PDB file of C-alpha atoms and ligand atoms in Angstrom:
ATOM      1  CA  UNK A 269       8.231 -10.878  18.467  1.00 35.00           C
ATOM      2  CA  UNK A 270       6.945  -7.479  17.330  1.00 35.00           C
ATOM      3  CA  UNK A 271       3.669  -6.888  18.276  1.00 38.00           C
ATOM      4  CA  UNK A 272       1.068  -4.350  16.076  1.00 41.00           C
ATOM      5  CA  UNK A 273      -2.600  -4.983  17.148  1.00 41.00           C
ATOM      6  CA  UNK A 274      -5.481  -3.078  15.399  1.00 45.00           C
ATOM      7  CA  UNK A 275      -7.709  -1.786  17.396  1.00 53.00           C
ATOM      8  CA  UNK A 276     -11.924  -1.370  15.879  1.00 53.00           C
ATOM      9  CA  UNK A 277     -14.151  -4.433  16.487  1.00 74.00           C
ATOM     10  CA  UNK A 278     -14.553  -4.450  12.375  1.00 87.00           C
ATOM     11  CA  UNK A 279     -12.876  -7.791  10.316  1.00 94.00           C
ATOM     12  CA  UNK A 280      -9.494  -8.277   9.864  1.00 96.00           C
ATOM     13  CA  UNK A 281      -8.509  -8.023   6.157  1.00 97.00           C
ATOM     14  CA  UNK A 282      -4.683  -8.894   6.745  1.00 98.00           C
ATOM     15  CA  UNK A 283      -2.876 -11.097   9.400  1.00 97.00           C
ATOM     16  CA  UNK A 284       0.598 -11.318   9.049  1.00 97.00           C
ATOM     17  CA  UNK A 285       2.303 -13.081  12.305  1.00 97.00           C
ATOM     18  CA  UNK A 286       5.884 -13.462  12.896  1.00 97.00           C
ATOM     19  CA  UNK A 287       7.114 -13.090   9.958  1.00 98.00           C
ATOM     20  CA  UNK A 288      10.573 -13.623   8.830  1.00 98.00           C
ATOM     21  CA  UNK A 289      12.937 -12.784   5.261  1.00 98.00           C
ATOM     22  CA  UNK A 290      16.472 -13.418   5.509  1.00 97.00           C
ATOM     23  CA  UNK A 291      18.806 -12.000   2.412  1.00 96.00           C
ATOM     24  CA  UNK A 292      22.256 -13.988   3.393  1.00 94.00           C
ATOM     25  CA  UNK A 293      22.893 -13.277   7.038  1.00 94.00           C
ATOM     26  CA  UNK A 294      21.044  -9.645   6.293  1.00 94.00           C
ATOM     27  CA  UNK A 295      17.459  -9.574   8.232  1.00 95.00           C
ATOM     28  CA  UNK A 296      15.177  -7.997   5.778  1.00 97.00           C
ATOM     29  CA  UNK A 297      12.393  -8.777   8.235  1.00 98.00           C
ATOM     30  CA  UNK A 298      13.013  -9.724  11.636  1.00 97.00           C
ATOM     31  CA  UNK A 299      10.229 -11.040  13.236  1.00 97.00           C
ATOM     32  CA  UNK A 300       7.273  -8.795  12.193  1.00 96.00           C
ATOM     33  CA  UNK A 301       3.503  -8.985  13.024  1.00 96.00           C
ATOM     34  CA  UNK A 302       0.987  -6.852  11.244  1.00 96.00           C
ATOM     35  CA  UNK A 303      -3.150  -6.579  11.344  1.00 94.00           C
ATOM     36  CA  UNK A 304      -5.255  -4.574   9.864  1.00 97.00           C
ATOM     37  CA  UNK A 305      -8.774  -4.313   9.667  1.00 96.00           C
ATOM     38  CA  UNK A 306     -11.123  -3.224   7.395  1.00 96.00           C
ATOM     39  CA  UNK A 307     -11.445   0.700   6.776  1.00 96.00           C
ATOM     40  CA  UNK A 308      -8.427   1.342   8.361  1.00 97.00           C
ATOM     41  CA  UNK A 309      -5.428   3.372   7.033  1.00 97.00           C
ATOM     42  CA  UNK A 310      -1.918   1.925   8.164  1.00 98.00           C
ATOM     43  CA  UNK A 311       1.398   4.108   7.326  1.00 97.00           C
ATOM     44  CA  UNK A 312       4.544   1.353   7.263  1.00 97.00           C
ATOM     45  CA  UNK A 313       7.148   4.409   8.074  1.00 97.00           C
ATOM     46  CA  UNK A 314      10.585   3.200   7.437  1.00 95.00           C
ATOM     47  CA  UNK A 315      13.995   4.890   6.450  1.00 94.00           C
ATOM     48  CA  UNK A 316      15.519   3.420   3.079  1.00 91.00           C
ATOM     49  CA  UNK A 317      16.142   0.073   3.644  1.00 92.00           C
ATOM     50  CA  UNK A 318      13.728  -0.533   6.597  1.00 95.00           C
ATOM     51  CA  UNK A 319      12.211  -3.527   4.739  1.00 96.00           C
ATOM     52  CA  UNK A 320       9.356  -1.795   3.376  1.00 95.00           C
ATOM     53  CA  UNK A 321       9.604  -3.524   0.139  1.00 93.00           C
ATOM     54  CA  UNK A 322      10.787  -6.780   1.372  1.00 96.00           C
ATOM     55  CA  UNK A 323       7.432  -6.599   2.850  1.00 97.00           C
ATOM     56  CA  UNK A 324       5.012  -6.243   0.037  1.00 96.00           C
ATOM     57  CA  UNK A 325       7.034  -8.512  -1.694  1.00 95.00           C
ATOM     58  CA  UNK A 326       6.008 -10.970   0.729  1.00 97.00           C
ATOM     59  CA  UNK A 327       2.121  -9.870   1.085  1.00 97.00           C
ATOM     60  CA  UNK A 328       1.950  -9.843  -2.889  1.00 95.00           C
ATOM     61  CA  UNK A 329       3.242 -13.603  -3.242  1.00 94.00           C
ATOM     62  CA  UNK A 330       6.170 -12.258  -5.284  1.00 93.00           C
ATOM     63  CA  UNK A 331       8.428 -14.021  -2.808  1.00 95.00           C
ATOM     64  CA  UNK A 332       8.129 -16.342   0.337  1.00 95.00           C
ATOM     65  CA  UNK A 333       9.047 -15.634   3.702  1.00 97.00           C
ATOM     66  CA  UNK A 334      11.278 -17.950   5.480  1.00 97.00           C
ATOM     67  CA  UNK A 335       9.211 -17.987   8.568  1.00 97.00           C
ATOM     68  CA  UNK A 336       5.393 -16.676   9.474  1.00 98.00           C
ATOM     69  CA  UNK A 337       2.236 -16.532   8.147  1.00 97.00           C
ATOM     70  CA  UNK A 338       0.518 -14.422   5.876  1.00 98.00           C
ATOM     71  CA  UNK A 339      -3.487 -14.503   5.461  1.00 97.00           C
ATOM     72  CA  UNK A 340      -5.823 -12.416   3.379  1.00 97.00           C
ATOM     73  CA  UNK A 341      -9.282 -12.305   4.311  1.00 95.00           C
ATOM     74  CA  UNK A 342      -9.732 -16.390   5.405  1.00 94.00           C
ATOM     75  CA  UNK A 343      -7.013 -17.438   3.278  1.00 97.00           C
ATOM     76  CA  UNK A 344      -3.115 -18.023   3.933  1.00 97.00           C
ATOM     77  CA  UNK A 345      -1.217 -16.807   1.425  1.00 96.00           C
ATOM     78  CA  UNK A 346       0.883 -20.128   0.865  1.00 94.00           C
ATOM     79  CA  UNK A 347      -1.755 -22.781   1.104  1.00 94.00           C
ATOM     80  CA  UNK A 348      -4.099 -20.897  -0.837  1.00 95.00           C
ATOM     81  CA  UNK A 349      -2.742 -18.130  -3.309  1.00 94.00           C
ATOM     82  CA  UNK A 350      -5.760 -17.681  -5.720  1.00 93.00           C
ATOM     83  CA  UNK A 351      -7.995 -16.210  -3.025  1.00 94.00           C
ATOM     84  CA  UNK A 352      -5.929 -14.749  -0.982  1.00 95.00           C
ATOM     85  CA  UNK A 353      -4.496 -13.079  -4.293  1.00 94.00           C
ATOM     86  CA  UNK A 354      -7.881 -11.691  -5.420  1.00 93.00           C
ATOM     87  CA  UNK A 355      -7.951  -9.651  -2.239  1.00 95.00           C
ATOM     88  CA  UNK A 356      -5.620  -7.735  -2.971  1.00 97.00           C
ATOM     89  CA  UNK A 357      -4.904  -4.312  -5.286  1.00 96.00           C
ATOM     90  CA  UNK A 358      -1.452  -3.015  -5.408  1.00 96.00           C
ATOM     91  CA  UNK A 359       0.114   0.393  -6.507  1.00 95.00           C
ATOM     92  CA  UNK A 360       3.926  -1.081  -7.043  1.00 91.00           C
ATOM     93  CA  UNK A 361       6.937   1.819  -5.887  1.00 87.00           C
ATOM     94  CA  UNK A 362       7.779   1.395  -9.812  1.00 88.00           C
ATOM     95  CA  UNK A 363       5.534   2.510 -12.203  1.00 87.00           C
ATOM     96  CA  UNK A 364       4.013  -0.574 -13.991  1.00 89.00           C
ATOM     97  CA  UNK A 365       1.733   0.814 -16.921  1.00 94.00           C
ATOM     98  CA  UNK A 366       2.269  -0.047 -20.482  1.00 95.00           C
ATOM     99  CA  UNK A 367       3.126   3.567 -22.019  1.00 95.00           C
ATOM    100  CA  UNK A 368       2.262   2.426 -25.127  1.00 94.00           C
ATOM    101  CA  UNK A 369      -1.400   1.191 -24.760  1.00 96.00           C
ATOM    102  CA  UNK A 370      -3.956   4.005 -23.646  1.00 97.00           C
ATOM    103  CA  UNK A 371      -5.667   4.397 -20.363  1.00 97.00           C
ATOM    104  CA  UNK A 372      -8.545   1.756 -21.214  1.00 96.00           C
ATOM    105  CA  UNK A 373      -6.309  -0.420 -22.525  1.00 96.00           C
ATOM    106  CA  UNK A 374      -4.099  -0.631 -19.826  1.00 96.00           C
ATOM    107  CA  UNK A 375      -7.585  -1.069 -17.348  1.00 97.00           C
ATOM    108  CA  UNK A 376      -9.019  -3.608 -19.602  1.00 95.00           C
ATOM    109  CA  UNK A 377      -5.568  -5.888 -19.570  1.00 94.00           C
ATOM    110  CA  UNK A 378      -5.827  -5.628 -15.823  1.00 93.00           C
ATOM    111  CA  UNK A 379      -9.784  -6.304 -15.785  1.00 94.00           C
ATOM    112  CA  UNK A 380      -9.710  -9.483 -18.304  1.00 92.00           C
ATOM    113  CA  UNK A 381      -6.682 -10.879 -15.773  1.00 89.00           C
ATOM    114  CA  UNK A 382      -9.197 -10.588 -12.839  1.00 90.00           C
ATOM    115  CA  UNK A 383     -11.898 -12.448 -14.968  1.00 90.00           C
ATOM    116  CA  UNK A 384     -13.902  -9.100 -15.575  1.00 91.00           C
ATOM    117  CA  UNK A 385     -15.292  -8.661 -18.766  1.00 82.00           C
ATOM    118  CA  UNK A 386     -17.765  -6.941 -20.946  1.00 85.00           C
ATOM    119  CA  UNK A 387     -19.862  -4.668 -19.094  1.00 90.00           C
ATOM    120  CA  UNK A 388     -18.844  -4.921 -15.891  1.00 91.00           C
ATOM    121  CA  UNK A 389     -15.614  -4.789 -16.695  1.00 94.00           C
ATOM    122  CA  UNK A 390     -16.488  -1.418 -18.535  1.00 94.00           C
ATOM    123  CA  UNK A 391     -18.865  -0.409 -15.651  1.00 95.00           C
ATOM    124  CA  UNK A 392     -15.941  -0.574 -13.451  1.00 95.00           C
ATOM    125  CA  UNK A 393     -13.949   1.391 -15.499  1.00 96.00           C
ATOM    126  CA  UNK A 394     -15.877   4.167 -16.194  1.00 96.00           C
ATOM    127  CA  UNK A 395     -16.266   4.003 -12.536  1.00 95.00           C
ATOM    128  CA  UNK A 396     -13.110   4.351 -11.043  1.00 94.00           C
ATOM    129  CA  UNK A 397     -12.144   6.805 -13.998  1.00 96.00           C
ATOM    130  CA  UNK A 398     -14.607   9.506 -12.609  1.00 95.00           C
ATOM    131  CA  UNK A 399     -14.118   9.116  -9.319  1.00 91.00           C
ATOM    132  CA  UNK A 400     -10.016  10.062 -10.153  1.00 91.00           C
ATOM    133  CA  UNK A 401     -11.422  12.865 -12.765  1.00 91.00           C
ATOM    134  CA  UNK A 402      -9.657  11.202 -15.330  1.00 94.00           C
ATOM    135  CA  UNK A 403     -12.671   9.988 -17.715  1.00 96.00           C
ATOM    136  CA  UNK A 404     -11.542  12.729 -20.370  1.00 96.00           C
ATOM    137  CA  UNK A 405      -7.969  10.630 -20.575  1.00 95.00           C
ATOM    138  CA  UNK A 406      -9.620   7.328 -21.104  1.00 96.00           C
ATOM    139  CA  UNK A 407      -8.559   6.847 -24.594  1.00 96.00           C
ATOM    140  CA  UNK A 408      -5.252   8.468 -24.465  1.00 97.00           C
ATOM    141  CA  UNK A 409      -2.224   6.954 -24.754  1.00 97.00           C
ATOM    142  CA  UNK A 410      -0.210   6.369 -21.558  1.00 96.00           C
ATOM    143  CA  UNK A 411       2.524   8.213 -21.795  1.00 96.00           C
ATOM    144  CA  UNK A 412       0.659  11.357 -22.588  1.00 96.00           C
ATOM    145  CA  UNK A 413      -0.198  11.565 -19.128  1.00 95.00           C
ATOM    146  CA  UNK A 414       1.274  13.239 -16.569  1.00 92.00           C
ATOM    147  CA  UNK A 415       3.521  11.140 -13.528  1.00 91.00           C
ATOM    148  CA  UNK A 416       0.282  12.348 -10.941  1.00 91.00           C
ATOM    149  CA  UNK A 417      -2.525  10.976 -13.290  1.00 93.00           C
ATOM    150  CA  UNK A 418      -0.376   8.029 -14.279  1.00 94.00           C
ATOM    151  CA  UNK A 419      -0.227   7.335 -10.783  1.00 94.00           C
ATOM    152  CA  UNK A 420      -4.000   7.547 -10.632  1.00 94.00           C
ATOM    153  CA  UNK A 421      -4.663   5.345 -13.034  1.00 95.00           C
ATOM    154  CA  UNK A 422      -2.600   2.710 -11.329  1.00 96.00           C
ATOM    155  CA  UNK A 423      -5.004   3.258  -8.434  1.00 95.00           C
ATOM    156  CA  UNK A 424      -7.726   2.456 -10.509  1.00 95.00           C
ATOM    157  CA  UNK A 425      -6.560  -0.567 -11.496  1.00 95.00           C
ATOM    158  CA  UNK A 426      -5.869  -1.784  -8.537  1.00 95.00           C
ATOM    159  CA  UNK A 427      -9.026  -1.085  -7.780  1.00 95.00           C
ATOM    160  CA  UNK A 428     -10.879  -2.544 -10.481  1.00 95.00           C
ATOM    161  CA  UNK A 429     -11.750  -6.211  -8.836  1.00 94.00           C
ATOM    162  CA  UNK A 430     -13.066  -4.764  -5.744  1.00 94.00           C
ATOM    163  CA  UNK A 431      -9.826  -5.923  -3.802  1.00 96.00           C
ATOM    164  CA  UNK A 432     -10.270  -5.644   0.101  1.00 96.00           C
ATOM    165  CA  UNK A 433      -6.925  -4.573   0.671  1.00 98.00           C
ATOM    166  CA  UNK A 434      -5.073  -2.259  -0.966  1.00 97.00           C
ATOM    167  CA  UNK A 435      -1.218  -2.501  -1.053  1.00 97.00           C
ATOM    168  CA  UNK A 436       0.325   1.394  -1.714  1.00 96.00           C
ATOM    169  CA  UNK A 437       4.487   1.228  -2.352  1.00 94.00           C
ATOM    170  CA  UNK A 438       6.086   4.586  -2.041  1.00 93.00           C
ATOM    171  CA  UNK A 439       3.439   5.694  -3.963  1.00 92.00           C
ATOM    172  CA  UNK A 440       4.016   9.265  -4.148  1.00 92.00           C
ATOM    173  CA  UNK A 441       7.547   8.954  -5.090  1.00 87.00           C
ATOM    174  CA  UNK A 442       8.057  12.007  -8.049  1.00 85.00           C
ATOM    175  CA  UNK A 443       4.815  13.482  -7.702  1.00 89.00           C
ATOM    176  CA  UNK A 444       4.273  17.097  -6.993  1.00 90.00           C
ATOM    177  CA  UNK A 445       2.626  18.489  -3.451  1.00 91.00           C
ATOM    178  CA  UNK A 446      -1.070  18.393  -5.214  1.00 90.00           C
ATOM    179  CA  UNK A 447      -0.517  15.667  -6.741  1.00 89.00           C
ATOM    180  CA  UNK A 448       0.750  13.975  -3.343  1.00 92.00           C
ATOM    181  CA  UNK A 449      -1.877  15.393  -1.120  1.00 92.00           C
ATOM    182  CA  UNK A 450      -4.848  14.353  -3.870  1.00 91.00           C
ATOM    183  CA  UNK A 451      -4.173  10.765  -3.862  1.00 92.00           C
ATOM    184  CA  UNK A 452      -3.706  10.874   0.137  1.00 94.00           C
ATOM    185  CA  UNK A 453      -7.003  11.952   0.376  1.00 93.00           C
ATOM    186  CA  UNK A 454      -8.372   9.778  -2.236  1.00 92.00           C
ATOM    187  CA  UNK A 455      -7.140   7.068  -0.504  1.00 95.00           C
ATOM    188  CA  UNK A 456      -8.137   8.165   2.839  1.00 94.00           C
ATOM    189  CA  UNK A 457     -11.910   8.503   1.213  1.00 93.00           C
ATOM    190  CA  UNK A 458     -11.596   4.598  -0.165  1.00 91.00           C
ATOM    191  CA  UNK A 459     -11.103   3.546   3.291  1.00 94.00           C
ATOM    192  CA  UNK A 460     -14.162   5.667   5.041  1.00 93.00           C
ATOM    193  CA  UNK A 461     -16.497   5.061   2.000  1.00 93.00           C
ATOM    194  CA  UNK A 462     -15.596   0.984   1.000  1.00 92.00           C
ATOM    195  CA  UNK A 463     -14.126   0.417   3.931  1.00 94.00           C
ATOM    196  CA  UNK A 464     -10.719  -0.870   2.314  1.00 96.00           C
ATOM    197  CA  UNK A 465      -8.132  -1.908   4.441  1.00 97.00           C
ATOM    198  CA  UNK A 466      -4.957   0.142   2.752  1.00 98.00           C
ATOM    199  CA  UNK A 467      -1.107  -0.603   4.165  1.00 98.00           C
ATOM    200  CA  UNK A 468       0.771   2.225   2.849  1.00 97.00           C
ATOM    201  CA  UNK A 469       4.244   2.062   2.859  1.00 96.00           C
ATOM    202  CA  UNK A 470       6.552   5.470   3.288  1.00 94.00           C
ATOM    203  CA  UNK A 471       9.465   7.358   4.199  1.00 92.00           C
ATOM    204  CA  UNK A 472       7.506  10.491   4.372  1.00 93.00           C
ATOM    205  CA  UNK A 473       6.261  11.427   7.981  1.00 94.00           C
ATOM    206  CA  UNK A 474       4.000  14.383   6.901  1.00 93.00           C
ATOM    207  CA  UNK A 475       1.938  10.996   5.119  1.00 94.00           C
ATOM    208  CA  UNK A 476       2.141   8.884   7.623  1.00 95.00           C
ATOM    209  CA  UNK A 477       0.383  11.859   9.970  1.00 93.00           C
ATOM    210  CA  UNK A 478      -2.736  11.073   8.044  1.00 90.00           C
ATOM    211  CA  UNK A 479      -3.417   7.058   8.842  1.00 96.00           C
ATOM    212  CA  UNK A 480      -4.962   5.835  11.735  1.00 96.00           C
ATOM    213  CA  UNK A 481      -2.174   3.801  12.604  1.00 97.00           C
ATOM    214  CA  UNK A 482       1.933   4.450  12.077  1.00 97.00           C
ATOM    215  CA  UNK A 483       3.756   0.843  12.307  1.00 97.00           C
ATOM    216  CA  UNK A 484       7.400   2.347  12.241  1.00 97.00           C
ATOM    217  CA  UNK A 485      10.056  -0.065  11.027  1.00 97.00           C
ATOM    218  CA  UNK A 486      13.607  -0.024  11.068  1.00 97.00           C
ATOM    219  CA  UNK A 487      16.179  -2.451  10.412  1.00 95.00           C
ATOM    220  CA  UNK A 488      13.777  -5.224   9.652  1.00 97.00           C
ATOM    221  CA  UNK A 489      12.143  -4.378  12.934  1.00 97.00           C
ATOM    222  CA  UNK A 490       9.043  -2.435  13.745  1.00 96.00           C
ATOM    223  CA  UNK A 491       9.904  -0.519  16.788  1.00 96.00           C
ATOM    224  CA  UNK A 492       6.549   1.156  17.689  1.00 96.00           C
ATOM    225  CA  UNK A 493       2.890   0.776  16.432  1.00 96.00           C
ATOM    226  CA  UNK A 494      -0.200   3.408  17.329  1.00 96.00           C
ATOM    227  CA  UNK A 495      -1.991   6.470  16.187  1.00 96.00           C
ATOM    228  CA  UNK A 496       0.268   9.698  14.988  1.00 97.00           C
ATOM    229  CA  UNK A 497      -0.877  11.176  18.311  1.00 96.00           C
ATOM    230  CA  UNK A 498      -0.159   7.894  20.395  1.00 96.00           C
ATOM    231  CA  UNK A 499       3.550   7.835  18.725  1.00 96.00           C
ATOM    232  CA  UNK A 500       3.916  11.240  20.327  1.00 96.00           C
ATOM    233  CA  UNK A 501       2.617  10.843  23.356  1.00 96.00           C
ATOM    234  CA  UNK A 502       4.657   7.881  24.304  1.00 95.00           C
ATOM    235  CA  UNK A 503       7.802   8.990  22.635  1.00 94.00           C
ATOM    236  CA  UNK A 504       7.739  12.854  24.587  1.00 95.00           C
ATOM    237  CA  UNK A 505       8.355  14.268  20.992  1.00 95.00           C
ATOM    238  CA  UNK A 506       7.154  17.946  19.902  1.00 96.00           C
ATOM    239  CA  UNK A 507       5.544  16.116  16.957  1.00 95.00           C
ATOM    240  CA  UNK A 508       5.204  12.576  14.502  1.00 96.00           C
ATOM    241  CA  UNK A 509       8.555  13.761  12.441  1.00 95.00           C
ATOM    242  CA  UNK A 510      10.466  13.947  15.746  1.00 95.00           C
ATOM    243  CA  UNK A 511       8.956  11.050  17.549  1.00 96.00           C
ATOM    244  CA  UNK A 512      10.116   9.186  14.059  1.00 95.00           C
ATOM    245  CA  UNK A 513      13.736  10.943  13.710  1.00 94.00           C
ATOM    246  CA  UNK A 514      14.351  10.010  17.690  1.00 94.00           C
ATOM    247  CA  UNK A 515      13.441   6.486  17.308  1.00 94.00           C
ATOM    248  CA  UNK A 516      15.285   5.541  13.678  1.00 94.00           C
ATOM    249  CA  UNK A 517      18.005   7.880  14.321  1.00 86.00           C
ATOM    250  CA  UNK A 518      18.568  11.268  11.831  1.00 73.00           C
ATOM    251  CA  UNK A 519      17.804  10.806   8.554  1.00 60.00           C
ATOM    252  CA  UNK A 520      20.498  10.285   5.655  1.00 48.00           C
ATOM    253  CA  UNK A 521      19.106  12.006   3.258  1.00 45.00           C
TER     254      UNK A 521
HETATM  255  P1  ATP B 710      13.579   1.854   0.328  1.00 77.51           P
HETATM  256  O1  ATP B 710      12.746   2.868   1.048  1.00 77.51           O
HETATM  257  O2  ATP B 710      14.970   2.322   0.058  1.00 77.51           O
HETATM  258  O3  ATP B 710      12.906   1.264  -0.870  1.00 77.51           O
HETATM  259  P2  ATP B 710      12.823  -0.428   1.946  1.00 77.51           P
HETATM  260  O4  ATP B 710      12.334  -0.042   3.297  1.00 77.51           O
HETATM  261  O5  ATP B 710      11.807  -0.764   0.931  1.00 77.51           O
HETATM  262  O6  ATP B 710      13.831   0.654   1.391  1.00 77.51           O
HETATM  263  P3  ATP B 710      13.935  -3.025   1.322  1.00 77.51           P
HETATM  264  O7  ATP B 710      14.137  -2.694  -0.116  1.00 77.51           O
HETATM  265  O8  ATP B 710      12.866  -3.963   1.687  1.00 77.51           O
HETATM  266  O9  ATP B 710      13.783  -1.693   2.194  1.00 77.51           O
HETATM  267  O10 ATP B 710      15.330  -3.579   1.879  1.00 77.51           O
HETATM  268  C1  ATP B 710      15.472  -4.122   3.197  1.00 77.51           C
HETATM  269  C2  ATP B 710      16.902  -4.659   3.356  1.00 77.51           C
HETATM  270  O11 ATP B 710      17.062  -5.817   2.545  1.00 77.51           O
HETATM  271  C3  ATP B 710      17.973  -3.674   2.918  1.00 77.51           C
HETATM  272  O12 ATP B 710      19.093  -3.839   3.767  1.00 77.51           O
HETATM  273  C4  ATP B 710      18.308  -4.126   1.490  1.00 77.51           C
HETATM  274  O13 ATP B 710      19.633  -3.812   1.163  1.00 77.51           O
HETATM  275  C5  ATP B 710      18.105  -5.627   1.601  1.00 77.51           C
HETATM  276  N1  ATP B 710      17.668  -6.221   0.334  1.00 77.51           N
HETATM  277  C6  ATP B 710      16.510  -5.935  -0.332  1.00 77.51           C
HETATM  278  N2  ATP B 710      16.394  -6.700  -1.432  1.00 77.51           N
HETATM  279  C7  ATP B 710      17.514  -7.492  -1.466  1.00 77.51           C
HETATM  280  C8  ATP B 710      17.976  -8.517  -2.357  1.00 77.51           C
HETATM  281  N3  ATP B 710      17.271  -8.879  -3.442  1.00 77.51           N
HETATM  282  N4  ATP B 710      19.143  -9.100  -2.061  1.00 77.51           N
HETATM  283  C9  ATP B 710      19.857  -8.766  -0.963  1.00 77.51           C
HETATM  284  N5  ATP B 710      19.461  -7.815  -0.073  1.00 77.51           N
HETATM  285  C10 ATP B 710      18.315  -7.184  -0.335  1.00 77.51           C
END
């Protein structure tokens, strides 16, 4: 069994032990245990294929594993959904807005689904909207919007119910350097200022340099869990993109 172990005296926000997703004979997931508590920042660095996805999958309830448990807050993700649902905010790899509603319409679909409505649903919004500069876009269409601020707004809305954990997919896939570094550091401010709990999952080491902790899977396997500077120091490499190359092998692409 793979072992990751957070390391503040602060709540953990998820618990995922020993868990397993088979494709076939392929191992998606072989094994893995995750924790992270809340505030932290955790980088899932994996090469294409690692299992990333497989993963979120799992921690979203989009599919089940075949072995493990997952638990949200106090509540497993199989016996009880609902809550352990409501925990969560996710920022998918794909882009998931509707291009054809506008920015408020797309936050107030999400809102009414969490059971927000009204003013605090609009409280939220206007919220969230400042705090990613985008309250001049609020009653544009979607698809006016760049990929960067499209992006933002899907933070938002996962944002909207106050999730404790945030779930990030790739999430900087097609975005410029700005717009890549911008919602790094937003994200990096939602953990030190709400103390969210964010798994973010990459391929992208200069990323994963900025999270407290680097769980690096490969092959349905994480192979080493600590700090960017603890990943070095135990591997002998000059730095986090060679400690990563060395254990997952040179990169394909
Ligand atoms: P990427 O960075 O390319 O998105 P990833 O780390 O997210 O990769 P996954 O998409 O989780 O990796 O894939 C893990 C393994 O499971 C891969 O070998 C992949 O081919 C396989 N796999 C994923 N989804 C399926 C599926 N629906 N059916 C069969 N095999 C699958």
């Amino acid at each position: 069994m793979n072992q990751i172990q957070a390391s503040a005296e602060t709540p953990i926000v998820l618990d995922a032990t020993d868990v397993v997703k088979n494709y076939g004979a392929r191992k998606a997931l072989d094994h893995i245990d995750i924790s992270i508590r809340a505030g932290e920042l955790v980088a899932l660095l994996g090469p294409n294929g690692a299992g990333k996805t497989t993963l979120f999958q799992l921690l979203t309830g989009l599919f089940v594993p075949d072995g493990g448990t997952i638990r949200i807050g106090d509540a497993d993700i199989r016996r009880n959904a609902v809550p352990a649902l409501a925990g969560i905010g996710v920022v998918f790899q794909q882009p998931t807005l509707d291009l054809d509603l506008t920015v408020i319409g797309n936050l107030r679909f999400h809102a009414n689904l969490h059971g927000l409505n009204g003013r605090e649903a609009g409280s939220r919004i206007d919220t969230e909207l400042a705090k990613l500069k985008l309250t001049d876009r609020a009653r544009d269409p979607a698809r006016a919007l760049s990929g960067g601020q499209r992006r933002r707004i899907e933070l938002a809305r996962a944002l909207l119910h106050r999730p404790s954990l945030l779930l990030m997919d790739e999430p900087t896939v097609g975005l410029d350097p700005a717009s890549r570094r911008d919602l790094l550091n937003h994200v990096v401010r939602l953990c030190d200022e709400r103390k969210m709990a964010v798994l973010w999952a990459t391929h992208l080491v200069d990323e994963a340099d900025h999270a407290d902790r680097v769980v690096v899977l490969h092959q349905g396997k994480v192979l080493k869990v600590g700090s960017p500077r603890q990943l070095v120091e135990e591997t002998g490499a000059a730095n986090l993109h060679d400690a990563f190359v060395g254990l997952t092998g040179p990169e394909s692409d």
